[in-house]
Amino acid sequence: MTNPSDCEPALHRLVAVLPTRVRRNYRGGWLLDRLERIAAPADSDRPESWIASTIEAANPGLPPRTAEGLTRIRLAVGAETTLAALIASAPAFYLGDRHVETLGTQLGFLAKLLDSSMRLHVQAHPTSAFAREHLGAPFGKLEVYYILAIRDGIRGSIRLGFQRSPGRDQWKRIIEEQDIAAMDACFDRIPVKPGDMWIVPGGMPHAIGEGVLMVEVMEPSDLVVRCEFEREGVIVPPDARFMGRGLDFCLNLFDYEEYPLAEIRRRSCLIPTRLFDEPGWIVDRLVGSDRTSCFEIHRIQADRPGTLRNDGRCALVIQTRGSGVVAVGGEQVALRFGDSCFMAAASAGLTFSPDAPSGEIILCRPAEMA
């Protein structure tokens, strides 16, 4: 006779996240190949690795691929599955009771590694309010960028908000006619460097520059309006431009305010809040509930082992400088730069042990549920 406990799924407080590459309408990924120890790294149409995703990627106009974008993980026993399947096996254990009551088995945020070899097409995403009211979707796509590295010989930059707003009518003309010179004139180049953190609200036009490796954390959707249809020979298919709607509909989601560089930096360049500081162990809050209701991001900078207590939420842990070991109870995962792991909400806390001084990890967690 089978013991009922033998049929219950094994519970894992800590699992290693595997590279989960996703196709996009731009090129990059050479640095991701290097992080994955691929023998002949190269830029391709897979410039992103979705390291915390329970939603599938939307790639209209491209041949469909089953489960594209669902984060893959490795269990302690060596088996592989998706993060979505793991959560579905024991939702309260992995996400917490209050989270499941509010969001079900949806993680509540999406995180990825992004490595661009070209400037991305100018684009924008809906706010949550716009998505709920006009698209019947629970989330928009506010984004946060944490800059990890810039390719050699590149001056890292982004475009963010209109520095010279064209207004709705002119913006429509620019997009319809693909007047790229006029589009370029709407933006100034905003320099970025490793360690910078930027927030991109829904509705704000933007474009990530070439040669930038970053962690991108966002609301869990893949909704996007693309304003440029071709860059460096990469053409955005018509089905991938306007979320399946017309241009006039999409023009309603843009923020047409004019933001001089000093103002956009004040609004969107995030300043860490120091939460804990003692020799060899520093904790900062990078993103809190004052900037988004979907997720929080904290950073640990460590020269020695230390422990961070958990508050009943799950967490994605990303090694953003150096290497080290993350341990939860008797489970542990060794991390190199760019690696990540997922901690269950039922964990009491995690211990981070850097392999050398100046180790750094960031923790991405869903917002605390009321």
Short mmCIF file of C-alpha atoms in Angstrom, two decimals:
data_model
loop_
_atom_site.label_atom_id
_atom_site.label_comp_id
_atom_site.label_asym_id
_atom_site.label_seq_id
_atom_site.Cartn_x
_atom_site.Cartn_y
_atom_site.Cartn_z
CA MET A 1 0.00 0.00 0.00
CA THR A 2 1.34 3.44 -0.94
CA ASN A 3 2.00 5.89 1.85
CA PRO A 4 -0.06 9.08 1.13
CA SER A 5 3.00 11.22 1.88
CA ASP A 6 4.83 9.50 -0.99
CA CYS A 7 2.36 11.11 -3.41
CA GLU A 8 2.85 14.62 -2.12
CA PRO A 9 5.17 16.86 -4.16
CA ALA A 10 8.58 17.51 -2.64
CA LEU A 11 8.92 21.04 -1.27
CA HIS A 12 12.01 23.08 -2.06
CA ARG A 13 12.85 26.25 -0.18
CA LEU A 14 15.57 27.21 -2.64
CA VAL A 15 15.93 26.33 -6.34
CA ALA A 16 18.46 27.33 -8.99
CA VAL A 17 17.10 29.38 -11.89
CA LEU A 18 18.22 28.21 -15.34
CA PRO A 19 18.77 30.42 -18.40
CA THR A 20 15.43 30.86 -20.15
CA ARG A 21 16.16 32.65 -23.41
CA VAL A 22 13.40 34.46 -25.26
CA ARG A 23 13.15 35.81 -28.81
CA ARG A 24 12.68 39.54 -29.25
CA ASN A 25 12.53 42.06 -32.10
CA TYR A 26 16.10 43.25 -31.55
CA ARG A 27 19.54 41.67 -31.42
CA GLY A 28 21.83 40.94 -28.49
CA GLY A 29 22.70 38.19 -26.06
CA TRP A 30 26.46 37.89 -26.58
CA LEU A 31 27.08 38.70 -22.91
CA LEU A 32 24.33 36.27 -21.87
CA ASP A 33 26.06 33.55 -23.90
CA ARG A 34 29.28 34.32 -22.04
CA LEU A 35 27.51 34.13 -18.67
CA GLU A 36 26.09 30.76 -19.73
CA ARG A 37 29.58 29.54 -20.72
CA ILE A 38 28.54 28.94 -24.35
CA ALA A 39 31.60 28.03 -26.38
CA ALA A 40 31.07 30.50 -29.23
CA PRO A 41 29.08 33.45 -27.81
CA ALA A 42 27.22 35.54 -30.38
CA ASP A 43 24.48 38.11 -30.68
CA SER A 44 21.17 36.71 -31.94
CA ASP A 45 17.40 37.19 -31.76
CA ARG A 46 17.44 35.84 -28.15
CA PRO A 47 18.80 38.84 -26.22
CA GLU A 48 16.84 38.19 -23.02
CA SER A 49 16.74 35.53 -20.30
CA TRP A 50 13.49 35.52 -18.32
CA ILE A 51 14.68 34.60 -14.84
CA ALA A 52 11.39 35.11 -12.95
CA SER A 53 8.37 34.62 -15.15
CA THR A 54 5.11 32.73 -14.80
CA ILE A 55 3.72 34.18 -18.05
CA GLU A 56 4.55 33.29 -21.63
CA ALA A 57 6.25 35.73 -23.97
CA ALA A 58 4.13 37.38 -26.65
CA ASN A 59 5.86 37.29 -30.04
CA PRO A 60 3.15 38.06 -32.61
CA GLY A 61 4.40 37.71 -36.14
CA LEU A 62 6.96 35.05 -35.17
CA PRO A 63 6.43 31.27 -35.30
CA PRO A 64 4.87 30.22 -31.96
CA ARG A 65 6.93 28.30 -29.41
CA THR A 66 5.27 26.42 -26.57
CA ALA A 67 5.95 27.82 -23.09
CA GLU A 68 8.37 30.47 -24.37
CA GLY A 69 9.19 32.80 -21.48
CA LEU A 70 8.24 30.43 -18.64
CA THR A 71 11.25 30.41 -16.32
CA ARG A 72 13.02 27.07 -16.04
CA ILE A 73 14.46 25.91 -12.72
CA ARG A 74 16.61 23.08 -11.39
CA LEU A 75 15.47 21.29 -8.23
CA ALA A 76 17.84 20.08 -5.54
CA VAL A 77 17.48 16.51 -6.84
CA GLY A 78 18.68 17.61 -10.29
CA ALA A 79 15.32 17.48 -12.09
CA GLU A 80 14.17 20.44 -14.16
CA THR A 81 10.73 22.05 -14.41
CA THR A 82 9.23 25.52 -14.77
CA LEU A 83 8.79 28.01 -11.97
CA ALA A 84 5.09 28.16 -12.82
CA ALA A 85 4.74 24.39 -12.38
CA LEU A 86 6.65 24.47 -9.09
CA ILE A 87 4.41 27.21 -7.70
CA ALA A 88 1.27 25.41 -8.88
CA SER A 89 2.35 22.28 -6.97
CA ALA A 90 2.14 24.09 -3.59
CA PRO A 91 1.01 27.73 -4.05
CA ALA A 92 0.82 28.73 -0.38
CA PHE A 93 4.27 27.29 0.35
CA TYR A 94 5.96 29.10 -2.52
CA LEU A 95 3.99 32.37 -2.55
CA GLY A 96 2.30 32.66 0.85
CA ASP A 97 -1.38 32.49 1.81
CA ARG A 98 -2.14 36.20 1.39
CA HIS A 99 -0.45 36.32 -1.99
CA VAL A 100 -2.47 33.34 -3.26
CA GLU A 101 -5.71 34.86 -1.95
CA THR A 102 -4.97 38.06 -3.90
CA LEU A 103 -3.16 36.97 -7.07
CA GLY A 104 -3.53 33.21 -7.20
CA THR A 105 -0.46 31.48 -8.62
CA GLN A 106 0.68 34.56 -10.56
CA LEU A 107 4.13 35.61 -9.30
CA GLY A 108 3.20 39.30 -9.36
CA PHE A 109 6.28 40.53 -11.22
CA LEU A 110 8.51 39.54 -14.12
CA ALA A 111 12.32 39.77 -14.10
CA LYS A 112 14.79 39.27 -16.90
CA LEU A 113 18.40 39.73 -17.90
CA LEU A 114 18.64 41.88 -21.04
CA ASP A 115 21.73 42.34 -23.22
CA SER A 116 21.41 44.67 -26.20
CA SER A 117 23.81 44.89 -29.15
CA MET A 118 21.71 47.62 -30.80
CA ARG A 119 19.50 50.43 -29.59
CA LEU A 120 16.01 49.05 -29.15
CA HIS A 121 13.08 50.42 -31.13
CA VAL A 122 11.32 53.35 -29.42
CA GLN A 123 8.33 51.95 -27.54
CA ALA A 124 5.93 52.42 -24.64
CA HIS A 125 3.82 50.24 -22.37
CA PRO A 126 0.37 50.81 -20.84
CA THR A 127 -0.13 51.76 -17.23
CA SER A 128 -2.00 49.29 -15.04
CA ALA A 129 -5.04 51.58 -15.06
CA PHE A 130 -5.05 51.74 -18.88
CA ALA A 131 -4.56 47.96 -19.14
CA ARG A 132 -7.46 47.24 -16.81
CA GLU A 133 -9.83 49.79 -18.35
CA HIS A 134 -9.09 49.36 -22.04
CA LEU A 135 -7.36 45.99 -22.51
CA GLY A 136 -9.08 43.80 -19.93
CA ALA A 137 -5.65 42.93 -18.51
CA PRO A 138 -4.74 42.97 -14.79
CA PHE A 139 -1.29 44.52 -15.27
CA GLY A 140 0.39 47.20 -17.33
CA LYS A 141 4.14 47.30 -17.62
CA LEU A 142 6.01 49.67 -15.35
CA GLU A 143 9.70 48.73 -15.62
CA VAL A 144 12.82 49.13 -13.47
CA TYR A 145 16.35 48.86 -14.90
CA TYR A 146 19.37 47.87 -12.81
CA ILE A 147 22.47 48.41 -14.97
CA LEU A 148 25.00 45.59 -14.62
CA ALA A 149 27.59 46.31 -17.32
CA ILE A 150 28.31 48.23 -20.51
CA ARG A 151 30.11 46.59 -23.42
CA ASP A 152 33.68 47.73 -24.07
CA GLY A 153 33.88 50.74 -26.34
CA ILE A 154 30.21 51.69 -25.85
CA ARG A 155 28.84 54.75 -24.09
CA GLY A 156 25.84 53.33 -22.29
CA SER A 157 22.60 55.25 -22.66
CA ILE A 158 18.83 55.13 -22.71
CA ARG A 159 16.02 57.29 -24.07
CA LEU A 160 13.37 58.14 -21.52
CA GLY A 161 10.39 60.47 -21.89
CA PHE A 162 10.00 63.30 -24.38
CA GLN A 163 12.60 66.02 -23.89
CA ARG A 164 10.84 67.87 -26.73
CA SER A 165 7.26 66.67 -26.90
CA PRO A 166 5.69 66.47 -30.36
CA GLY A 167 2.15 66.31 -28.97
CA ARG A 168 -0.36 63.68 -29.98
CA ASP A 169 -1.01 64.79 -33.57
CA GLN A 170 2.64 65.17 -34.54
CA TRP A 171 3.53 61.90 -32.78
CA LYS A 172 0.87 60.17 -34.87
CA ARG A 173 2.35 61.64 -38.04
CA ILE A 174 5.89 60.68 -37.02
CA ILE A 175 4.86 57.06 -36.43
CA GLU A 176 2.69 56.78 -39.55
CA GLU A 177 5.39 58.24 -41.81
CA GLN A 178 8.26 56.64 -39.91
CA ASP A 179 9.93 60.03 -39.79
CA ILE A 180 12.93 58.79 -37.81
CA ALA A 181 14.77 62.12 -37.87
CA ALA A 182 11.77 63.81 -36.24
CA MET A 183 11.43 60.93 -33.79
CA ASP A 184 15.10 61.18 -32.81
CA ALA A 185 14.68 64.93 -32.26
CA CYS A 186 12.14 64.25 -29.48
CA PHE A 187 14.78 62.63 -27.24
CA ASP A 188 18.14 63.37 -25.65
CA ARG A 189 20.70 60.69 -24.93
CA ILE A 190 20.71 59.85 -21.19
CA PRO A 191 24.02 58.34 -20.03
CA VAL A 192 23.87 55.23 -17.82
CA LYS A 193 26.56 53.29 -15.98
CA PRO A 194 26.80 50.08 -13.90
CA GLY A 195 24.99 50.44 -10.59
CA ASP A 196 22.43 52.93 -11.93
CA MET A 197 18.76 52.17 -11.39
CA TRP A 198 16.00 53.72 -13.49
CA ILE A 199 12.21 53.48 -13.31
CA VAL A 200 10.10 53.68 -16.47
CA PRO A 201 6.41 54.31 -15.74
CA GLY A 202 3.70 53.06 -18.05
CA GLY A 203 2.99 55.48 -20.89
CA MET A 204 6.51 56.90 -21.04
CA PRO A 205 8.24 56.46 -24.43
CA HIS A 206 11.69 54.93 -24.08
CA ALA A 207 14.45 52.91 -25.70
CA ILE A 208 17.39 51.02 -24.21
CA GLY A 209 20.69 51.86 -25.87
CA GLU A 210 23.19 49.50 -27.43
CA GLY A 211 25.73 47.58 -25.36
CA VAL A 212 23.75 47.57 -22.09
CA LEU A 213 23.48 44.53 -19.82
CA MET A 214 20.80 44.96 -17.17
CA VAL A 215 18.38 43.33 -14.80
CA GLU A 216 14.88 44.43 -15.79
CA VAL A 217 12.04 44.01 -13.29
CA MET A 218 8.51 44.85 -14.30
CA GLU A 219 4.82 44.28 -13.94
CA PRO A 220 4.03 40.80 -15.28
CA SER A 221 2.85 41.52 -18.81
CA ASP A 222 4.30 41.63 -22.32
CA LEU A 223 2.17 44.52 -23.58
CA VAL A 224 4.07 46.95 -25.81
CA VAL A 225 3.47 49.63 -28.45
CA ARG A 226 6.42 49.95 -30.84
CA CYS A 227 6.88 53.28 -32.58
CA GLU A 228 9.85 52.42 -34.79
CA PHE A 229 9.22 49.62 -37.25
CA GLU A 230 12.82 48.96 -38.38
CA ARG A 231 16.28 49.36 -36.89
CA GLU A 232 19.53 47.95 -38.23
CA GLY A 233 17.62 45.59 -40.48
CA VAL A 234 15.42 44.24 -37.69
CA ILE A 235 11.79 44.74 -38.68
CA VAL A 236 8.98 44.66 -36.12
CA PRO A 237 6.16 42.57 -37.68
CA PRO A 238 2.90 44.52 -38.12
CA ASP A 239 1.14 42.26 -35.60
CA ALA A 240 3.73 43.21 -32.94
CA ARG A 241 3.38 46.99 -33.22
CA PHE A 242 0.08 48.04 -31.66
CA MET A 243 -1.05 45.28 -29.25
CA GLY A 244 -3.53 44.02 -31.85
CA ARG A 245 -5.23 47.45 -31.91
CA GLY A 246 -4.94 50.46 -34.20
CA LEU A 247 -2.51 53.36 -33.86
CA ASP A 248 -5.25 55.80 -32.81
CA PHE A 249 -6.14 53.56 -29.87
CA CYS A 250 -2.49 53.23 -28.83
CA LEU A 251 -1.87 56.98 -28.99
CA ASN A 252 -4.07 57.30 -25.91
CA LEU A 253 -1.56 55.57 -23.64
CA PHE A 254 1.42 57.91 -24.20
CA ASP A 255 2.65 60.46 -21.67
CA TYR A 256 3.09 63.59 -23.82
CA GLU A 257 4.60 65.70 -21.04
CA GLU A 258 7.97 67.30 -21.76
CA TYR A 259 10.76 66.24 -19.39
CA PRO A 260 14.09 68.10 -19.55
CA LEU A 261 17.06 65.92 -18.66
CA ALA A 262 17.35 67.28 -15.12
CA GLU A 263 13.65 66.60 -14.49
CA ILE A 264 13.65 63.08 -15.92
CA ARG A 265 16.72 62.25 -13.85
CA ARG A 266 15.00 63.58 -10.71
CA ARG A 267 11.87 61.56 -11.43
CA SER A 268 13.31 58.33 -12.76
CA CYS A 269 16.87 57.79 -11.50
CA LEU A 270 16.32 55.89 -8.25
CA ILE A 271 18.29 56.67 -5.09
CA PRO A 272 18.79 53.74 -2.66
CA THR A 273 17.40 53.98 0.87
CA ARG A 274 19.83 52.58 3.47
CA LEU A 275 18.06 50.10 5.78
CA PHE A 276 20.97 48.43 7.57
CA ASP A 277 24.65 49.28 7.76
CA GLU A 278 27.33 47.59 9.77
CA PRO A 279 30.87 46.53 8.83
CA GLY A 280 30.72 44.04 6.00
CA TRP A 281 26.90 43.92 5.65
CA ILE A 282 24.80 46.65 4.02
CA VAL A 283 21.13 46.42 3.01
CA ASP A 284 19.45 49.03 0.78
CA ARG A 285 15.91 49.32 -0.48
CA LEU A 286 16.09 50.14 -4.19
CA VAL A 287 12.39 50.07 -5.05
CA GLY A 288 9.54 50.24 -2.56
CA SER A 289 5.79 50.64 -2.40
CA ASP A 290 6.11 54.38 -3.02
CA ARG A 291 7.12 53.66 -6.65
CA THR A 292 5.05 50.59 -7.56
CA SER A 293 2.39 48.41 -5.96
CA CYS A 294 3.67 45.26 -7.74
CA PHE A 295 7.15 44.52 -6.38
CA GLU A 296 10.05 45.57 -4.16
CA ILE A 297 13.78 45.35 -4.77
CA HIS A 298 16.48 45.22 -2.07
CA ARG A 299 20.26 45.04 -2.40
CA ILE A 300 22.77 43.34 -0.10
CA GLN A 301 26.45 44.34 -0.30
CA ALA A 302 28.57 41.98 1.76
CA ASP A 303 32.19 41.32 2.70
CA ARG A 304 31.24 38.51 5.10
CA PRO A 305 28.44 35.97 5.58
CA GLY A 306 25.17 37.30 6.95
CA THR A 307 21.50 36.40 7.25
CA LEU A 308 18.40 38.29 6.12
CA ARG A 309 15.14 37.27 7.78
CA ASN A 310 12.17 36.63 5.52
CA ASP A 311 8.78 38.26 6.00
CA GLY A 312 6.65 35.56 4.40
CA ARG A 313 7.25 36.46 0.75
CA CYS A 314 9.07 34.64 -2.01
CA ALA A 315 12.17 36.21 -3.55
CA LEU A 316 14.25 36.06 -6.69
CA VAL A 317 17.94 36.40 -5.73
CA ILE A 318 20.37 37.65 -8.41
CA GLN A 319 24.17 37.82 -8.06
CA THR A 320 25.01 41.28 -9.39
CA ARG A 321 28.67 41.48 -8.35
CA GLY A 322 31.22 38.81 -7.51
CA SER A 323 30.11 35.30 -6.55
CA GLY A 324 28.88 33.52 -3.45
CA VAL A 325 26.54 30.99 -1.90
CA VAL A 326 22.90 31.52 -0.92
CA ALA A 327 21.59 29.11 1.70
CA VAL A 328 18.10 28.52 3.10
CA GLY A 329 17.95 25.91 5.83
CA GLY A 330 19.84 22.90 4.55
CA GLU A 331 19.52 23.91 0.88
CA GLN A 332 22.04 26.07 -0.92
CA VAL A 333 22.84 27.39 -4.39
CA ALA A 334 26.24 28.66 -5.55
CA LEU A 335 25.96 31.80 -7.67
CA ARG A 336 28.31 33.49 -10.11
CA PHE A 337 27.79 36.96 -11.56
CA GLY A 338 24.47 36.94 -13.41
CA ASP A 339 23.16 33.73 -11.79
CA SER A 340 19.93 33.63 -9.80
CA CYS A 341 17.84 31.43 -7.53
CA PHE A 342 14.29 31.43 -6.19
CA MET A 343 13.40 31.31 -2.48
CA ALA A 344 10.02 30.04 -1.31
CA ALA A 345 7.80 32.27 0.84
CA ALA A 346 7.80 29.58 3.57
CA SER A 347 11.53 30.13 4.18
CA ALA A 348 12.56 31.71 7.47
CA GLY A 349 15.32 33.68 5.80
CA LEU A 350 18.42 33.38 3.65
CA THR A 351 22.13 33.45 4.35
CA PHE A 352 24.49 35.00 1.80
CA SER A 353 28.18 34.11 1.92
CA PRO A 354 30.32 36.01 -0.61
CA ASP A 355 33.34 34.17 -2.00
CA ALA A 356 35.40 37.36 -1.76
CA PRO A 357 34.94 40.89 -0.45
CA SER A 358 32.45 43.14 -2.24
CA GLY A 359 29.88 40.49 -3.12
CA GLU A 360 26.46 41.84 -4.09
CA ILE A 361 23.02 40.34 -4.60
CA ILE A 362 19.63 41.91 -5.23
CA LEU A 363 16.32 40.46 -4.04
CA CYS A 364 13.13 40.98 -6.08
CA ARG A 365 9.92 40.25 -4.20
CA PRO A 366 6.21 40.71 -4.87
CA ALA A 367 4.65 43.63 -3.06
CA GLU A 368 3.49 42.87 0.45
CA MET A 369 -0.19 41.92 0.35
CA ALA A 370 -2.58 43.82 2.62
#
